[in-house]
PDB file of C-alpha atoms in Angstrom:
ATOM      1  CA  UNK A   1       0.000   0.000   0.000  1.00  0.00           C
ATOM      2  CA  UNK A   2       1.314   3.457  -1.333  1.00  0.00           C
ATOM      3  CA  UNK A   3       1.748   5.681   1.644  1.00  0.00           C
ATOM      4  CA  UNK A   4       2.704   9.825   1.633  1.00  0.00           C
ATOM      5  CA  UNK A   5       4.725  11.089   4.368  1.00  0.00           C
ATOM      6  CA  UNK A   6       2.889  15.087   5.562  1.00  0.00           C
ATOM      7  CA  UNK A   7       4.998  17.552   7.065  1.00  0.00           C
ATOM      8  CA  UNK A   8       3.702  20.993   6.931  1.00  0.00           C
ATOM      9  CA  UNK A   9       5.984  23.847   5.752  1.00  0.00           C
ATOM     10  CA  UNK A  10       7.494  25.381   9.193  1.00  0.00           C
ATOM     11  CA  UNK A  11       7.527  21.877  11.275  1.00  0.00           C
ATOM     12  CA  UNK A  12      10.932  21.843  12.899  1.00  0.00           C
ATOM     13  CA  UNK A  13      12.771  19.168  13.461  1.00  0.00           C
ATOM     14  CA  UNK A  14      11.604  16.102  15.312  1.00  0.00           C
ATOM     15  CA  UNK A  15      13.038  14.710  18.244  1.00  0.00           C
ATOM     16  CA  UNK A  16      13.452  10.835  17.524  1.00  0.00           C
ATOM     17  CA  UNK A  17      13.071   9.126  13.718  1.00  0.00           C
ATOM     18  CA  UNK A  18       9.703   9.934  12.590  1.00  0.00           C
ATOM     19  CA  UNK A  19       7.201  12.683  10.875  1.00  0.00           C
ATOM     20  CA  UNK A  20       4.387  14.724  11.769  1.00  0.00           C
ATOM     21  CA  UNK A  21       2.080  12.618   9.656  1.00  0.00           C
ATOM     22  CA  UNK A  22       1.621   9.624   7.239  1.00  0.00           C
ATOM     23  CA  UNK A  23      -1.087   8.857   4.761  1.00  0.00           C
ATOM     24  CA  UNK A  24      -2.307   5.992   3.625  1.00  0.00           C
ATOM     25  CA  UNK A  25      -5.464   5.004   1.909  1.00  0.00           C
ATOM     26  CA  UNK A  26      -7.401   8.194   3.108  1.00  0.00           C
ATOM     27  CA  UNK A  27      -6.565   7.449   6.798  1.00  0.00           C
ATOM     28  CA  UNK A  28      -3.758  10.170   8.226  1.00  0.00           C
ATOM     29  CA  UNK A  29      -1.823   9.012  11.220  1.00  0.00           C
ATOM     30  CA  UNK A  30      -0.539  11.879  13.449  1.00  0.00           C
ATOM     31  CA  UNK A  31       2.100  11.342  15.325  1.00  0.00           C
ATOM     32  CA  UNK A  32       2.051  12.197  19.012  1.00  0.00           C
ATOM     33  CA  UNK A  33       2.222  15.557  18.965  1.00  0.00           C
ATOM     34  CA  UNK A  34       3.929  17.336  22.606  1.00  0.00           C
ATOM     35  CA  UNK A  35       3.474  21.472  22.702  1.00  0.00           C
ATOM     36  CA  UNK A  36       7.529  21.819  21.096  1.00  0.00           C
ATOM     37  CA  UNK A  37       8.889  25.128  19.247  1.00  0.00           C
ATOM     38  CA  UNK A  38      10.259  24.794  15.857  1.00  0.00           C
ATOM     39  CA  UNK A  39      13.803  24.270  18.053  1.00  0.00           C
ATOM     40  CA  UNK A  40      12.111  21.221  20.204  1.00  0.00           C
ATOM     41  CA  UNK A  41      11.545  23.545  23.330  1.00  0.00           C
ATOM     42  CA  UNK A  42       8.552  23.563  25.387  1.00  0.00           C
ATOM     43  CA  UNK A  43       6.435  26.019  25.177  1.00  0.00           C
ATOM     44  CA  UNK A  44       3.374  27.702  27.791  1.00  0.00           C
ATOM     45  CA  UNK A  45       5.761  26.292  30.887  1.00  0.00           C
ATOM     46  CA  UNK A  46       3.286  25.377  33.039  1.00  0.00           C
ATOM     47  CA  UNK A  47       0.200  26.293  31.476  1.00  0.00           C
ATOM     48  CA  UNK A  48      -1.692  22.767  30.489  1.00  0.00           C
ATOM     49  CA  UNK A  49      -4.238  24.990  28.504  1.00  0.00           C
ATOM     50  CA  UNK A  50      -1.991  26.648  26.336  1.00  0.00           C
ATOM     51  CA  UNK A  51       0.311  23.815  25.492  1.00  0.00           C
ATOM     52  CA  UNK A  52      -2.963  21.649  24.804  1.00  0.00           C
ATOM     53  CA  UNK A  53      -3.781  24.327  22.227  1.00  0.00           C
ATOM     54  CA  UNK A  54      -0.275  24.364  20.593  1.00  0.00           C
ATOM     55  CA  UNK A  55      -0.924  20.959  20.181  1.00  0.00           C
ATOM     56  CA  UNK A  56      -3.780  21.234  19.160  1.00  0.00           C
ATOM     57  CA  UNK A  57      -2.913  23.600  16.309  1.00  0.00           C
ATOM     58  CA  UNK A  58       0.329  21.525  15.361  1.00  0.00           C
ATOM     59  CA  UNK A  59      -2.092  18.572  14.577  1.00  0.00           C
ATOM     60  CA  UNK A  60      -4.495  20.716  12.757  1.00  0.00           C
ATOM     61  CA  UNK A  61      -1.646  21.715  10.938  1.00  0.00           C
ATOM     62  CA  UNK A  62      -0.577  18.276   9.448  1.00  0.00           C
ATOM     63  CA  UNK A  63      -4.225  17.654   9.021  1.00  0.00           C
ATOM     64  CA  UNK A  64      -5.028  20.774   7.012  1.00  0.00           C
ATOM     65  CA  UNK A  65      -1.842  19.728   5.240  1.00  0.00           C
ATOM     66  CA  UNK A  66      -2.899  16.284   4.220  1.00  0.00           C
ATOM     67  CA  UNK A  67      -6.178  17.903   2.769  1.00  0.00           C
ATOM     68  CA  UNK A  68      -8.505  17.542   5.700  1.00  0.00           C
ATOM     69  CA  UNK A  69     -10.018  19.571   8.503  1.00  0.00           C
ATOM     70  CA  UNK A  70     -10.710  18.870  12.270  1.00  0.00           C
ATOM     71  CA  UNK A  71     -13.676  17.634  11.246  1.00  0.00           C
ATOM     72  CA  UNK A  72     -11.678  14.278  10.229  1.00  0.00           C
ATOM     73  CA  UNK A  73     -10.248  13.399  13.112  1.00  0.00           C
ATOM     74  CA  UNK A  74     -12.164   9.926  14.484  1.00  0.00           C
ATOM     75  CA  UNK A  75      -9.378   8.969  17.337  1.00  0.00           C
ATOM     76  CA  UNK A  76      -7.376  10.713  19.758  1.00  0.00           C
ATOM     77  CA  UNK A  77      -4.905   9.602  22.009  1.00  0.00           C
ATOM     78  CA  UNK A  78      -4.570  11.884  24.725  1.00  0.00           C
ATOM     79  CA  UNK A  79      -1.287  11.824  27.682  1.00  0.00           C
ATOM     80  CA  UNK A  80      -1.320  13.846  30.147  1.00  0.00           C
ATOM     81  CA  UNK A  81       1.173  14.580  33.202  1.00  0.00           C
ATOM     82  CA  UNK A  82      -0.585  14.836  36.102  1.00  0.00           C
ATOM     83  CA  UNK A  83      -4.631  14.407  36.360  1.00  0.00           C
ATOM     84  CA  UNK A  84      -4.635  17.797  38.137  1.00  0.00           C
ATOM     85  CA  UNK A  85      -4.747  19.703  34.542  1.00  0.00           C
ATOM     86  CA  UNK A  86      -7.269  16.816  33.257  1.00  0.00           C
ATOM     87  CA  UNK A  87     -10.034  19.960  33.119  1.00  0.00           C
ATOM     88  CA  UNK A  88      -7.986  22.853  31.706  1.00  0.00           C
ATOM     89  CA  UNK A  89      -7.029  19.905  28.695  1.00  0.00           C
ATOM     90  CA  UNK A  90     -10.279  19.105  28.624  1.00  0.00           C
ATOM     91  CA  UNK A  91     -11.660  22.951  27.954  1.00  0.00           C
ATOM     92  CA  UNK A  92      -9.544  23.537  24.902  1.00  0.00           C
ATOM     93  CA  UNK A  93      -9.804  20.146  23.560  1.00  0.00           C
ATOM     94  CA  UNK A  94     -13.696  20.657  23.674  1.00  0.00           C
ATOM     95  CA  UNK A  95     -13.169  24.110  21.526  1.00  0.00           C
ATOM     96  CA  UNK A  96     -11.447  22.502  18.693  1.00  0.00           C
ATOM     97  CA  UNK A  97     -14.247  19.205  18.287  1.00  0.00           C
ATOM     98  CA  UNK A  98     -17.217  21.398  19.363  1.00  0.00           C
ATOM     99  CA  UNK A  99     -19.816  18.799  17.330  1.00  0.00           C
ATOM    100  CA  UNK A 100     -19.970  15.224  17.390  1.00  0.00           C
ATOM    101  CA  UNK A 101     -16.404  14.306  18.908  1.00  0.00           C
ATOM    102  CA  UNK A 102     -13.621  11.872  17.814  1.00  0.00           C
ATOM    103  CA  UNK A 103     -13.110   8.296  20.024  1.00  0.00           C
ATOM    104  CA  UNK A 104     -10.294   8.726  22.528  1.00  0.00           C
ATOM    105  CA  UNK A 105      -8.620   7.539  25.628  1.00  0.00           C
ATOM    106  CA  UNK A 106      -6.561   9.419  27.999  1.00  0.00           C
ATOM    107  CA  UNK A 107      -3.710   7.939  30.022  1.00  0.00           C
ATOM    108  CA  UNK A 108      -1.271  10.055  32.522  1.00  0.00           C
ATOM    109  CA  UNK A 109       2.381   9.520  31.983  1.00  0.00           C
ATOM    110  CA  UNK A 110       5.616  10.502  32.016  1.00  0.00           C
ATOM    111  CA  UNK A 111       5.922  12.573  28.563  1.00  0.00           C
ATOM    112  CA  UNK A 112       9.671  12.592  27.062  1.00  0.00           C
ATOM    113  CA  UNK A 113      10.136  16.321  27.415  1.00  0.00           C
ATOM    114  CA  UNK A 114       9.838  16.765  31.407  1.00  0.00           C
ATOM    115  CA  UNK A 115       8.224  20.562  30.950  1.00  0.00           C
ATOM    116  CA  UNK A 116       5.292  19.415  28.607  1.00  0.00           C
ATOM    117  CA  UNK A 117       2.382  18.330  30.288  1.00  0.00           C
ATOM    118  CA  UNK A 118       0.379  17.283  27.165  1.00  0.00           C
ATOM    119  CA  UNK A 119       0.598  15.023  24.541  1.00  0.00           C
ATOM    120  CA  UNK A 120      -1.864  14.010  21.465  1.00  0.00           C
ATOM    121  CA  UNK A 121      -1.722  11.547  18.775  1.00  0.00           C
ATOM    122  CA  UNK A 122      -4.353  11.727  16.670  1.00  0.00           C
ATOM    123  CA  UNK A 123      -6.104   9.494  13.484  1.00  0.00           C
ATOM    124  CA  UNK A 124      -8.384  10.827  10.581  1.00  0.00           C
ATOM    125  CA  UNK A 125      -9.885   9.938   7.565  1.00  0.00           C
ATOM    126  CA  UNK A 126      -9.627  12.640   4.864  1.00  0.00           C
ATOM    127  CA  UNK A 127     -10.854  10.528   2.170  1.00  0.00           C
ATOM    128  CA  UNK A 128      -8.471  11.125  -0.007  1.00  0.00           C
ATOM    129  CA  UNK A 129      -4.700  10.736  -0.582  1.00  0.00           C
ATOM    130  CA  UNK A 130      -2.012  13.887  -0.802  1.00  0.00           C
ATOM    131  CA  UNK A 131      -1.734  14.440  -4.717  1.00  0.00           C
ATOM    132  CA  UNK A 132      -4.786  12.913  -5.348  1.00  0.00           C
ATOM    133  CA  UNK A 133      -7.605  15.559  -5.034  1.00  0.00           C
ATOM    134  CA  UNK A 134     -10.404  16.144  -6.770  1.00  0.00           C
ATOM    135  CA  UNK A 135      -9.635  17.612  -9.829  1.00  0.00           C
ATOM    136  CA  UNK A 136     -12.386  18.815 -12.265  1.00  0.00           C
ATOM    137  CA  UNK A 137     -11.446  17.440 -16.043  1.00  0.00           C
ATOM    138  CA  UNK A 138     -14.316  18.300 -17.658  1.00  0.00           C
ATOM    139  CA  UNK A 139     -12.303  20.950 -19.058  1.00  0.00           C
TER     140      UNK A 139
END
């Protein structure tokens, strides 16, 4: 099965051997996504609301990328750092799937940057494959 690697223009870096998506068969892959600078720093120190937007907006990056919307995403996989910010994640996560909402789970855990207290990974279906949008030919 053909697959198409997405990284949107800006993404820095990654930390370890992989990319911000993959596509395959209309279903994108996003890797876990932590609330990381283009220079792999944390950003919003301390503020679970903030980072979980950054994330948030990193993902809907490589989705937008890959020729979807927010509206794709069916699964999330949500890590947190400490249950304690469980309700400020929770807030901004609810702004960005404000209809029917993906599947999920939510586990806490140690995260590999020690600052970032959130961490998503997310799956949609865009229905389509990078390079292979509609395109009228009627033309």
């Amino acid at each position: 099965m053909p697959k198409t690697v997405v990284i949107p223009p800006g993404t820095g870096k990654p930390l370890a051997p992989y990319v911000p998506g993959t596509l395959a068969d209309g279903v994108l892959y996003v890797s876990g996504t932590l609330p990381l600078d283009a220079d792999a720093n944390v950003v919003h120190v301390g503020d679970a609301a903030a980072q979980t937007r950054h994330v948030l907006e990193t993902i809907k990056g490589v989705v937008t990328a890959a020729g979807g919307t927010m509206d794709d995403v069916t699964f999330n996989h949500v890590f947190l750092k400490d249950w304690a910010d469980y309700a400020a994640i929770n807030a901004v996560y609810a702004e960005y799937f404000p209809g029917e909402k993906p599947a999920r789970y939510c586990i806490q855990c140690g995260l590999v940057k020690p600052d970032a207290l959130v961490e998503i990974a997310s799956v949609a279906h865009v229905g389509h494959p990078v390079g292979a949008l509609a395109v009228d030919t009627s033309v």
